[in-house]
Tab-separated table of C-alpha atoms in Angstrom:
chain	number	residue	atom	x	y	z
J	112	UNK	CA	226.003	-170.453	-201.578
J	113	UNK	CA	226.313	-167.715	-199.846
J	114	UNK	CA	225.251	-167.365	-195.876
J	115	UNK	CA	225.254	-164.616	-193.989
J	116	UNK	CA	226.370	-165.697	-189.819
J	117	UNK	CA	225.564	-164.361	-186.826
J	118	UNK	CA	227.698	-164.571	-183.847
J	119	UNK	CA	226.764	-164.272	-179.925
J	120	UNK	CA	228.529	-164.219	-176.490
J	121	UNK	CA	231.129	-166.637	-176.065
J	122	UNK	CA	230.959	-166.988	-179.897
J	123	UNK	CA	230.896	-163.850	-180.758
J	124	UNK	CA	234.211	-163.484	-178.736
J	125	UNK	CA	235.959	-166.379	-180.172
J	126	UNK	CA	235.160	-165.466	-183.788
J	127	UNK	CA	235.954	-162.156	-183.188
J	128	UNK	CA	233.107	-160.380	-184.824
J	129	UNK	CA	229.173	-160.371	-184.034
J	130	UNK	CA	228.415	-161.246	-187.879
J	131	UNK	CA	230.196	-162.017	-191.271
J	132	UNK	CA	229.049	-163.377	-194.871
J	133	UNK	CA	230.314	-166.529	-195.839
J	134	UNK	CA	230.504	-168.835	-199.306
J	135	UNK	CA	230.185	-172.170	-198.287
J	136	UNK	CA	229.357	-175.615	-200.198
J	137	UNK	CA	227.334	-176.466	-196.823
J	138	UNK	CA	224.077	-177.743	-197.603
J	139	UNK	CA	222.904	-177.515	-193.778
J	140	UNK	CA	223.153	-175.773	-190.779
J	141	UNK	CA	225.543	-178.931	-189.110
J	142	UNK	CA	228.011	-178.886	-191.956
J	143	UNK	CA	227.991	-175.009	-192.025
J	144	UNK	CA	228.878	-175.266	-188.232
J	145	UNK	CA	231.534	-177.731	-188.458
J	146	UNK	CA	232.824	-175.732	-191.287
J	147	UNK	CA	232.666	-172.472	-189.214
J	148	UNK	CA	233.939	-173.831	-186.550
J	149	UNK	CA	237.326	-175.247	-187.849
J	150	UNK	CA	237.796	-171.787	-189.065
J	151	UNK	CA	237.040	-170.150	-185.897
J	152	UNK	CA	238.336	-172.288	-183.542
J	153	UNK	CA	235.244	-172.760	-181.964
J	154	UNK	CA	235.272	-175.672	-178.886
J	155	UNK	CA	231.607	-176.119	-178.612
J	156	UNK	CA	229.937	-179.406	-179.656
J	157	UNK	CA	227.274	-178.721	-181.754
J	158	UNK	CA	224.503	-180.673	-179.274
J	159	UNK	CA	225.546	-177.540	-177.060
J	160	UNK	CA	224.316	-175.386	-179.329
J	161	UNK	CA	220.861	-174.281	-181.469
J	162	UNK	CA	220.795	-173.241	-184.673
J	163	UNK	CA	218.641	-170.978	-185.934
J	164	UNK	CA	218.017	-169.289	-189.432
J	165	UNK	CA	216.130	-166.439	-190.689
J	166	UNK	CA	215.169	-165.406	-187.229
J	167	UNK	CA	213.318	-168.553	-185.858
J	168	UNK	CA	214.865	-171.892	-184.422
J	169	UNK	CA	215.640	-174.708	-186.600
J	170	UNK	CA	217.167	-178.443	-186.887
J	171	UNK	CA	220.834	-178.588	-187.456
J	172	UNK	CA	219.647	-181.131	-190.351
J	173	UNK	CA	218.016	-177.802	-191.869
J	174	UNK	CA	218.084	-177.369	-195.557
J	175	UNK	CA	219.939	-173.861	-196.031
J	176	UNK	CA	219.268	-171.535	-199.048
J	177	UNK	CA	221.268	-168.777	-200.625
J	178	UNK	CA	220.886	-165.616	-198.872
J	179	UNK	CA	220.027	-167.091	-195.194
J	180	UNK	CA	221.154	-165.994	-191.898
J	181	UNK	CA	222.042	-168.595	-189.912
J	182	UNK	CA	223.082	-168.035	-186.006
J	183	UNK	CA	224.964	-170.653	-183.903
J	184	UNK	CA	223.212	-169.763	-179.974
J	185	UNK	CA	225.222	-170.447	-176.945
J	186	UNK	CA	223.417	-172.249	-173.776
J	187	UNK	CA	221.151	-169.259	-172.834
J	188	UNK	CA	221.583	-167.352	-169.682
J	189	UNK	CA	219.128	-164.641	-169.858
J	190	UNK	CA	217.113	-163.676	-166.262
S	222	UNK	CA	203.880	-158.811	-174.064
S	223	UNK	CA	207.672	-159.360	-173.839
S	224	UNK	CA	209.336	-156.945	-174.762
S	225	UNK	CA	213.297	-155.818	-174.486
S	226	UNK	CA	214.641	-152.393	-172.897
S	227	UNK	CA	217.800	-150.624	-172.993
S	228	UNK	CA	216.744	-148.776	-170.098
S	229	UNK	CA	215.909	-149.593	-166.410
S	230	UNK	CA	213.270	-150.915	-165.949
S	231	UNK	CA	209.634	-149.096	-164.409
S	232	UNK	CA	207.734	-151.630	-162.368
S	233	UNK	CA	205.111	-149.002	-161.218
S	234	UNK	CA	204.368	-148.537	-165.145
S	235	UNK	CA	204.513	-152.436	-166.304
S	236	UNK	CA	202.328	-153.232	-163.242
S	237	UNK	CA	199.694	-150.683	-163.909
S	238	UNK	CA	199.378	-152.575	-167.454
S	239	UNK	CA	198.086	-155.880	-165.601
S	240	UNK	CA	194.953	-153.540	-163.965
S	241	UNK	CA	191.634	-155.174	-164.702
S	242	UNK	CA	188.036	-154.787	-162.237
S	243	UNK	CA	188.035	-158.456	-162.145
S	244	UNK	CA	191.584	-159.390	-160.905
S	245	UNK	CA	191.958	-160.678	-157.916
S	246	UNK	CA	195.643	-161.704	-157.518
S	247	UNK	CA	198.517	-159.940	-159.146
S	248	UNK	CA	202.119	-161.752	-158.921
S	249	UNK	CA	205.393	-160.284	-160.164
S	250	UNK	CA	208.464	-161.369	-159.810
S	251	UNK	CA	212.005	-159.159	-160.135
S	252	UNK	CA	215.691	-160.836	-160.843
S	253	UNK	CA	218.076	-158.016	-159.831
S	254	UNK	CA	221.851	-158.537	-160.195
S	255	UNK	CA	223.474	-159.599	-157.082
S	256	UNK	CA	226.542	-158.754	-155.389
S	257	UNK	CA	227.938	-162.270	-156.232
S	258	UNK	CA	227.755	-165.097	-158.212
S	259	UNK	CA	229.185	-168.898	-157.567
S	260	UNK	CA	231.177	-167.629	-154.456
S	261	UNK	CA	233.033	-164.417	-157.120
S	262	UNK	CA	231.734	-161.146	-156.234
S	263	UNK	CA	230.076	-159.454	-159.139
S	264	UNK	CA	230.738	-155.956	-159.402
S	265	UNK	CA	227.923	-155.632	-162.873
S	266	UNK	CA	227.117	-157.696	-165.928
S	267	UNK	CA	225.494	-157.295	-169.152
S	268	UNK	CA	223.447	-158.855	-170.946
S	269	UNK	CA	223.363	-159.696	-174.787
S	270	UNK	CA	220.283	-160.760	-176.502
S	271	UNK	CA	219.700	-162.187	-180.756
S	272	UNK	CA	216.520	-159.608	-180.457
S	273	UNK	CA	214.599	-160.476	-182.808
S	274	UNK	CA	214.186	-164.106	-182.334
S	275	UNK	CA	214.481	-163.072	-178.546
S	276	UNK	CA	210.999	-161.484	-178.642
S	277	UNK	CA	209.127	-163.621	-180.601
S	278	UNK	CA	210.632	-166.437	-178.533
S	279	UNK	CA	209.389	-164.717	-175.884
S	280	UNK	CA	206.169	-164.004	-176.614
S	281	UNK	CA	205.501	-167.201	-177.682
S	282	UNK	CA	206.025	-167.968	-173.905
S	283	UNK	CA	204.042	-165.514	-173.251
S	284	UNK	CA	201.074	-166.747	-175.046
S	285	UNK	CA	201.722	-170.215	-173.766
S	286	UNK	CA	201.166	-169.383	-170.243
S	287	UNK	CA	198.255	-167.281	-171.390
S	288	UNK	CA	196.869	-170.778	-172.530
S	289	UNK	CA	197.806	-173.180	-169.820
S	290	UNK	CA	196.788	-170.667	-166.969
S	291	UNK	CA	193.513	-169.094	-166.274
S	292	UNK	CA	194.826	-165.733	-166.374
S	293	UNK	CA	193.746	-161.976	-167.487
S	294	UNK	CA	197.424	-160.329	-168.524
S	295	UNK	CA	201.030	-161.284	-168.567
S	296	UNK	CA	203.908	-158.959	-169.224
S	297	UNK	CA	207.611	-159.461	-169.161
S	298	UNK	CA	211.112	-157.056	-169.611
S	299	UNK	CA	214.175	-158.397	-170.046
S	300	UNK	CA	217.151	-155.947	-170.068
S	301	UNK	CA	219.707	-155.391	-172.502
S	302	UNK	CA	222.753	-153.980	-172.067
S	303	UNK	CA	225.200	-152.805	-169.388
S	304	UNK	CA	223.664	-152.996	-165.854
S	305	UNK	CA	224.898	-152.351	-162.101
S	306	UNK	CA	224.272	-153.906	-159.002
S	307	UNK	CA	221.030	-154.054	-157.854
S	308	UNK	CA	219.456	-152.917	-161.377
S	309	UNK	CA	216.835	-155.244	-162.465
S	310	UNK	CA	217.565	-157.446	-165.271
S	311	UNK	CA	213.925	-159.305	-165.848
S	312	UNK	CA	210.636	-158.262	-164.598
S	313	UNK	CA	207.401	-160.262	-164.700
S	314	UNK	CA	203.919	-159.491	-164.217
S	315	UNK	CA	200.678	-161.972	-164.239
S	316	UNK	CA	196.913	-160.989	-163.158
S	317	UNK	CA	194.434	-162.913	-162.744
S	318	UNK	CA	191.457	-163.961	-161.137
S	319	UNK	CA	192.697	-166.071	-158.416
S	320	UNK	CA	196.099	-166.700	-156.821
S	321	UNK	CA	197.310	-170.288	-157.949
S	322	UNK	CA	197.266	-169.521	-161.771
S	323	UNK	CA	198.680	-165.674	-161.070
S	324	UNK	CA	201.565	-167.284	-159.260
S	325	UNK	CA	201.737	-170.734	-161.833
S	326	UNK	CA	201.953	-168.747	-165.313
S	327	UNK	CA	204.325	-166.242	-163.714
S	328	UNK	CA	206.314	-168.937	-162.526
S	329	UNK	CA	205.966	-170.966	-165.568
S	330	UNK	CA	207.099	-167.812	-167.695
S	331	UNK	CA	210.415	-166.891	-165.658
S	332	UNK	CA	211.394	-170.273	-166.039
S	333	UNK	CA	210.768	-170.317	-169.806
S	334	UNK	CA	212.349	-167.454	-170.410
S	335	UNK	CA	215.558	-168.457	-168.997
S	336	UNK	CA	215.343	-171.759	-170.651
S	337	UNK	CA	214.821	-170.851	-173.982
S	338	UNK	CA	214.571	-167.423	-174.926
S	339	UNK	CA	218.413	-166.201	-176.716
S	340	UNK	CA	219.634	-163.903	-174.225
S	341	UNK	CA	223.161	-164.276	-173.028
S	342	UNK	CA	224.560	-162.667	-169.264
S	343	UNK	CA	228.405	-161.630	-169.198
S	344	UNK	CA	229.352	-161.245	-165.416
S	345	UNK	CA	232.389	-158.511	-164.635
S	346	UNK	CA	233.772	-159.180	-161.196
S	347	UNK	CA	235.568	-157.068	-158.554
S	348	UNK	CA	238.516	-158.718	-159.731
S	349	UNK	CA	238.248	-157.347	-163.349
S	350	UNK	CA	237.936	-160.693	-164.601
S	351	UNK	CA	234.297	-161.132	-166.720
S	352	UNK	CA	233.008	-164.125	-168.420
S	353	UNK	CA	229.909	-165.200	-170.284
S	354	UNK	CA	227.543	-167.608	-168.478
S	355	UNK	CA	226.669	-170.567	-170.701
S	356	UNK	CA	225.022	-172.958	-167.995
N	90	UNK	CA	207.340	-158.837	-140.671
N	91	UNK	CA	203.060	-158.620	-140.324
N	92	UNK	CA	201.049	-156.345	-140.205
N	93	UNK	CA	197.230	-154.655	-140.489
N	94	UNK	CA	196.748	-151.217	-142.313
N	95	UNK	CA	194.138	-148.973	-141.752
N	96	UNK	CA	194.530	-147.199	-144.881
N	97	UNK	CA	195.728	-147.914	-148.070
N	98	UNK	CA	198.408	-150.608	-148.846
N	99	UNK	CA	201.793	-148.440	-150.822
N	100	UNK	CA	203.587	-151.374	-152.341
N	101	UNK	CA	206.638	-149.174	-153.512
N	102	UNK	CA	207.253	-148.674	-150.203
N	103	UNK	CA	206.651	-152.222	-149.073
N	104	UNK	CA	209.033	-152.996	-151.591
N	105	UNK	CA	212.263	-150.731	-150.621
N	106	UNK	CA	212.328	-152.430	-147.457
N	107	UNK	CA	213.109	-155.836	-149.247
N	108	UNK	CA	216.192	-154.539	-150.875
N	109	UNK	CA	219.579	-156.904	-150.173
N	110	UNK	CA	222.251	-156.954	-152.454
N	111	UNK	CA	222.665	-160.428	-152.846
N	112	UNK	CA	218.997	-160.965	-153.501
N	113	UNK	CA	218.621	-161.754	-157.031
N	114	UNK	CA	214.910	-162.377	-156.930
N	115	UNK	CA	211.970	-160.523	-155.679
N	116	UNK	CA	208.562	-162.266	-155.890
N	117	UNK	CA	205.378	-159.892	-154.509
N	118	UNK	CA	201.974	-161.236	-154.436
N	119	UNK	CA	198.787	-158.544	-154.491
N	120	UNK	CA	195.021	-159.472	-153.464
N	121	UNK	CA	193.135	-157.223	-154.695
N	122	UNK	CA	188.772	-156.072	-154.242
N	123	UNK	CA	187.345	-157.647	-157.628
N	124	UNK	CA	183.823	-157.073	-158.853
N	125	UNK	CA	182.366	-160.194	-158.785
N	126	UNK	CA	182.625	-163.509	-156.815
N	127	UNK	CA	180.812	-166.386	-156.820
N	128	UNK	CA	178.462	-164.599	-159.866
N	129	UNK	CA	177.539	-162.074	-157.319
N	130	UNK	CA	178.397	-158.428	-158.354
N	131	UNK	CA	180.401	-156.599	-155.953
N	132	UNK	CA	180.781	-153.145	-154.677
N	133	UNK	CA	183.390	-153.135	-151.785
N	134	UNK	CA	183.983	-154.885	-148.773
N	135	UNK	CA	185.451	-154.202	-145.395
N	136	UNK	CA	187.332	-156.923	-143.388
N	137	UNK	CA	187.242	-156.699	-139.522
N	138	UNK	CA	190.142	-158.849	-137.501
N	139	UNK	CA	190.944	-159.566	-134.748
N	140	UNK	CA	193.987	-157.462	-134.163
N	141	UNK	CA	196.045	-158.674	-131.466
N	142	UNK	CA	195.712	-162.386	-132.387
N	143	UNK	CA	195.842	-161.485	-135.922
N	144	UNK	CA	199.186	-159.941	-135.410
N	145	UNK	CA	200.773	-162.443	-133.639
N	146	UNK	CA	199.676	-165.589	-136.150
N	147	UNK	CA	200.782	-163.440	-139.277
N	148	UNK	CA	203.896	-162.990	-137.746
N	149	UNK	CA	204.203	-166.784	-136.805
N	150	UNK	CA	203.758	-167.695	-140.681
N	151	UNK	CA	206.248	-164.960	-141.378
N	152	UNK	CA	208.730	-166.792	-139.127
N	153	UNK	CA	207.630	-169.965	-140.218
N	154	UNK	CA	208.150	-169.260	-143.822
N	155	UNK	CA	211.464	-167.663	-143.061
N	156	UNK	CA	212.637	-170.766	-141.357
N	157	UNK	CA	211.367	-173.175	-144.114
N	158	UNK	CA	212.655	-171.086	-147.305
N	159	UNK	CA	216.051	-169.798	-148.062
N	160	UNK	CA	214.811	-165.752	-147.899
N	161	UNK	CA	216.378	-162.678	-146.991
N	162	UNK	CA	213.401	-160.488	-146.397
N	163	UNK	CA	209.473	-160.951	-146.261
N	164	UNK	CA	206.616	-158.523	-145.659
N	165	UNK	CA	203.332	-158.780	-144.913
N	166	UNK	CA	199.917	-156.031	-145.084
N	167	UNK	CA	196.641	-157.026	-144.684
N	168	UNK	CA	194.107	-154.081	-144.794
N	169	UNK	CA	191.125	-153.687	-142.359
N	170	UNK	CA	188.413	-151.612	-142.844
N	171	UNK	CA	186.211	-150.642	-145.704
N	172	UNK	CA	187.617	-151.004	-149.514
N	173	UNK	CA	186.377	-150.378	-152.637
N	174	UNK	CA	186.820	-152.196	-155.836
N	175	UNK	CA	190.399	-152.903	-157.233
N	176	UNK	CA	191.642	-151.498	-153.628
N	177	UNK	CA	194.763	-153.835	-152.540
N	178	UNK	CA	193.580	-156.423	-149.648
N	179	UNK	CA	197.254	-158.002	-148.802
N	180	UNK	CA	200.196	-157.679	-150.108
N	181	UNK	CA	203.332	-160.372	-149.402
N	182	UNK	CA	206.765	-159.700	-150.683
N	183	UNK	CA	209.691	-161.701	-150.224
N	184	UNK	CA	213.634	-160.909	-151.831
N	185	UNK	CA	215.871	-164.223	-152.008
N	186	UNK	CA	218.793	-165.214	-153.571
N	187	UNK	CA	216.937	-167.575	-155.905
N	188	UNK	CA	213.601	-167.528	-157.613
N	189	UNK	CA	212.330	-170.767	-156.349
N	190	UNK	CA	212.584	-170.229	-152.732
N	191	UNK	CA	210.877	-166.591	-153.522
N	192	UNK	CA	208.228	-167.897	-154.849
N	193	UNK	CA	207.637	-170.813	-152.412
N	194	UNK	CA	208.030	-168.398	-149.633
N	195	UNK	CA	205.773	-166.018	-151.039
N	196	UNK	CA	203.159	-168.693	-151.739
N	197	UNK	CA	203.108	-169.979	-148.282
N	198	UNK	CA	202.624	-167.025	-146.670
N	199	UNK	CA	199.778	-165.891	-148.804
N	200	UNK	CA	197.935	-169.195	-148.368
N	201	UNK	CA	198.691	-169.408	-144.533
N	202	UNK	CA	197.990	-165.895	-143.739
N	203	UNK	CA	194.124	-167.308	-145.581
N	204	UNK	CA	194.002	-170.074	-143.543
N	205	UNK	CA	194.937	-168.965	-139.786
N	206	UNK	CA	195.154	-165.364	-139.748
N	207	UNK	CA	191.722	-163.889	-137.595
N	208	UNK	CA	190.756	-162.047	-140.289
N	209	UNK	CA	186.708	-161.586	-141.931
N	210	UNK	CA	185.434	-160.284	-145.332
N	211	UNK	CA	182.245	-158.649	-145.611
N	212	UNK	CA	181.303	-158.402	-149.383
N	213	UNK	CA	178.895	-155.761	-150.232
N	214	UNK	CA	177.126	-156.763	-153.373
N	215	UNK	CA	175.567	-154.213	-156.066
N	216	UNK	CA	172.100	-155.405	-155.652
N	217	UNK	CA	172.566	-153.772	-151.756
N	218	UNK	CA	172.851	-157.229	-149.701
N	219	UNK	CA	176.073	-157.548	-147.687
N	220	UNK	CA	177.320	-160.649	-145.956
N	221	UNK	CA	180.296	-162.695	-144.273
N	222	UNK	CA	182.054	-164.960	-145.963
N	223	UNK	CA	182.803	-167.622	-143.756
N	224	UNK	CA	184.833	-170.894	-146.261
U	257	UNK	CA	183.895	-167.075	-112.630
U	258	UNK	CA	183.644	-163.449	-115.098
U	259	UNK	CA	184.674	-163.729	-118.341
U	260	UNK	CA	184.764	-161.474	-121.052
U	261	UNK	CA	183.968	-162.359	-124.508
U	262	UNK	CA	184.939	-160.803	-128.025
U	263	UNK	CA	182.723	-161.365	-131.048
U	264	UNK	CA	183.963	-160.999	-134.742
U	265	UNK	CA	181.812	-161.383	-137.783
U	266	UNK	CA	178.775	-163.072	-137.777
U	267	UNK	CA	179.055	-164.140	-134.665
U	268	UNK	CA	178.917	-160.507	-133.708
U	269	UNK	CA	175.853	-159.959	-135.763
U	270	UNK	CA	174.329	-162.552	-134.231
U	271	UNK	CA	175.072	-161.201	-130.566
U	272	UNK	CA	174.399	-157.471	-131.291
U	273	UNK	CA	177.733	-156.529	-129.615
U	274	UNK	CA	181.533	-156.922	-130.238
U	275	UNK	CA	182.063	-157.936	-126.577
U	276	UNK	CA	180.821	-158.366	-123.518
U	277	UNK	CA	180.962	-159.582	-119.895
U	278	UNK	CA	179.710	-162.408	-118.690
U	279	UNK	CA	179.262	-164.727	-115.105
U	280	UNK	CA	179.297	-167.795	-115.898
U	281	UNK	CA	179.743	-171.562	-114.384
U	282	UNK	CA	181.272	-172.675	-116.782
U	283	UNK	CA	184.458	-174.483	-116.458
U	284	UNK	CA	185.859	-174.878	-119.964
U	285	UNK	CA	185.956	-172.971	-123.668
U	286	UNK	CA	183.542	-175.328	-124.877
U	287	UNK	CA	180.867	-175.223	-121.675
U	288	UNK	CA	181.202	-172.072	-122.039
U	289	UNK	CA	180.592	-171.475	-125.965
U	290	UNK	CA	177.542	-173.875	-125.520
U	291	UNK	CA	175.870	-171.574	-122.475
U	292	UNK	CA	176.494	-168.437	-124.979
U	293	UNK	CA	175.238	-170.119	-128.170
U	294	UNK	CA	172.531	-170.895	-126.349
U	295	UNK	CA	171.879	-167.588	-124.643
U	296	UNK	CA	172.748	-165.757	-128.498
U	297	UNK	CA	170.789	-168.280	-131.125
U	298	UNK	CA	174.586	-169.211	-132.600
U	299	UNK	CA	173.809	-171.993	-135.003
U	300	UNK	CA	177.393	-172.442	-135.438
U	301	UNK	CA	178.753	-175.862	-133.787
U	302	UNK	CA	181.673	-175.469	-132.057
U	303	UNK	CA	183.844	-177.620	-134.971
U	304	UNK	CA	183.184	-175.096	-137.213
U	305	UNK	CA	184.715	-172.274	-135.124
U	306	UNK	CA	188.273	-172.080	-133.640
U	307	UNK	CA	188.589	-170.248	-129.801
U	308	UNK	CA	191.449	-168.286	-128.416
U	309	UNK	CA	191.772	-167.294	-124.403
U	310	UNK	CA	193.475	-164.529	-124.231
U	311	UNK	CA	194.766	-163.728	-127.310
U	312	UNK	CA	196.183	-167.335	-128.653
U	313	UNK	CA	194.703	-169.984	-129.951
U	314	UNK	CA	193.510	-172.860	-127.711
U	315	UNK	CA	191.593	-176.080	-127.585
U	316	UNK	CA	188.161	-176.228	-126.766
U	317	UNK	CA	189.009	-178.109	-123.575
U	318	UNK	CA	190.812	-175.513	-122.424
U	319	UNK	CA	190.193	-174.519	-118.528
U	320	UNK	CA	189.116	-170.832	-118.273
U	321	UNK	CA	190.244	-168.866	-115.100
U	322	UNK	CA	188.632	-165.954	-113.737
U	323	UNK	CA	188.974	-162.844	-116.143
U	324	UNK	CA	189.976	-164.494	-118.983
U	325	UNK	CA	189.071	-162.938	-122.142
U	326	UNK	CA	187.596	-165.615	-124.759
U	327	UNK	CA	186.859	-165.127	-128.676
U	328	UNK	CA	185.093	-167.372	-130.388
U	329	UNK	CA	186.182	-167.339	-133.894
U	330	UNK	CA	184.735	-167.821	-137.172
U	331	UNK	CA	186.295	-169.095	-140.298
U	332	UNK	CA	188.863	-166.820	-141.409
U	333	UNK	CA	188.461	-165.243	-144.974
U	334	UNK	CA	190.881	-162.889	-145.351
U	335	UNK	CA	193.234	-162.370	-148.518
């Protein structure tokens, strides 16, 4: 399948880009960020993170389909 | 509303927004970016937001408050962006008919909104050192 | 600081004198003339205090608050006189380093400038009748 | 003993006049709010209203001295 990532903040940083497409055999958003991760080199657990695909938040046990745009979010630190 | 700006924010503006004849109570609240952070001075910081699930995260905040609190209208700004000391980074605005709820759902949506809505605050301080805050 | 205003209440202004740079939160509360109360329609109102006791209790809760809250800076205008509708009645500002203790600040003074502070409203209701409101 | 008195509110409607002067034997805030309630038709009882002597609050047992100036006061509704 094919996914297309976005990265933010600390994320962003360690992957070294703000987005990228990916093929993947990941079937949902958890495997897809372990996967991602190992690449990356990211540190964060995953129960650090959310997940969210095609714009609105999801479960890391999400179903993922060709095509959707899946962002791993940081602990927020907006205001 | 919640919205995102690039720009500085205008509270004369936002607040005019909130006017209604039967308002009796108006609360806003400002974060500004302080001179210091943790015991590091803080020289700027920026902030980086996912902005489209940023605003309807947002609004969904802001529709929950305009549930749980007797209100009349509820705005929020959230920067984006590079900004300097002193610059405001979020401003909120509630009317409403009395006091309590003005000051409860403008509470209630501050707090919300930096619980939950995906906006991320990179500090740069006097030192030249920056970092991202992930609390 | 507390005090009465003869004319009307410029919150900008109000405002510039809470700057700090390490405040990171500014909470301001507004009362404002609305049209109605109690399912009477109103007109306008004028509040009459008593000035030099008024004074000095507003700036006790001023002190009080600033004592209780971690604050930087709070203000305080109450009008006097005759208002019309959506005129500003009192205003209360207060910058902090943190939200919570702005808003608690703000909160107290707002409710204890209500409760002590020598100060009467007159409503002036549409259908011509005018009276106290004593709680 | 003179005293002078301040009126706010209704209490001033009541008494036609925002002050006035007043010889009185009374001895305390309260002796003397019941001589002037009397004198004025107040219907207010004195647990409803709060007094200050000279510009601060006091308690209705308060001993007045010559020339002190006494204000009866309302319920506040400001805000």
């Amino acid at each position: 399948m094919n996914y297309r990532l976005l990265y933010f903040a600390s994320l962003c940083d360690a992957a070294g880009r703000s987005r990228e497409s990916v093929a993947s055999d990941a079937r949902d958003a958890l495997a897809l960020y372990t996967e991602i991760a190992a690449r990356h080199g990211f540190t964060s657990r995953p129960e650090r993170l959310r997940v969210a695909v095609n714009g609105e938040f999801a479960e890391w046990n999400r179903p993922l389909a060709d095509g959707d745009e899946i962002a791993f979010l940081p602990p927020v630190s907006g205001g | 509303m919640f919205s995102l700006s690039e720009s500085g924010i205008d509270p004369a503006r936002l607040r005019r927004e909130l006017e209604s004849p039967s308002a009796g109570a108006v609360v806003c609240f400002e974060g500004r970016v302080r001179d210091h952070n943790d015991g590091r001075a803080v020289r700027g910081l920026s902030y980086e937001a996912y902005a489209d699930l940023a605003l309807a995260e947002g609004q969904r905040i802001v529709e929950e408050a305009a549930r749980r609190f007797a209100v009349q209208r509820i705005a929020c700004v959230h920067r984006v962006g590079d900004l300097a000391l002193g610059e405001m980074a979020v401003w909120v605005g509630v009317s409403a008919g009395h006091r309590a709820e003005a000051f409860d759902a403008c509470r209630y949506v501050i707090d919300e909104v930096k619980a939950r809505v995906p906006i991320w605050k990179r500090e740069h301080y006097v030192d030249g050192a920056s970092g991202w805050l992930h609390p």
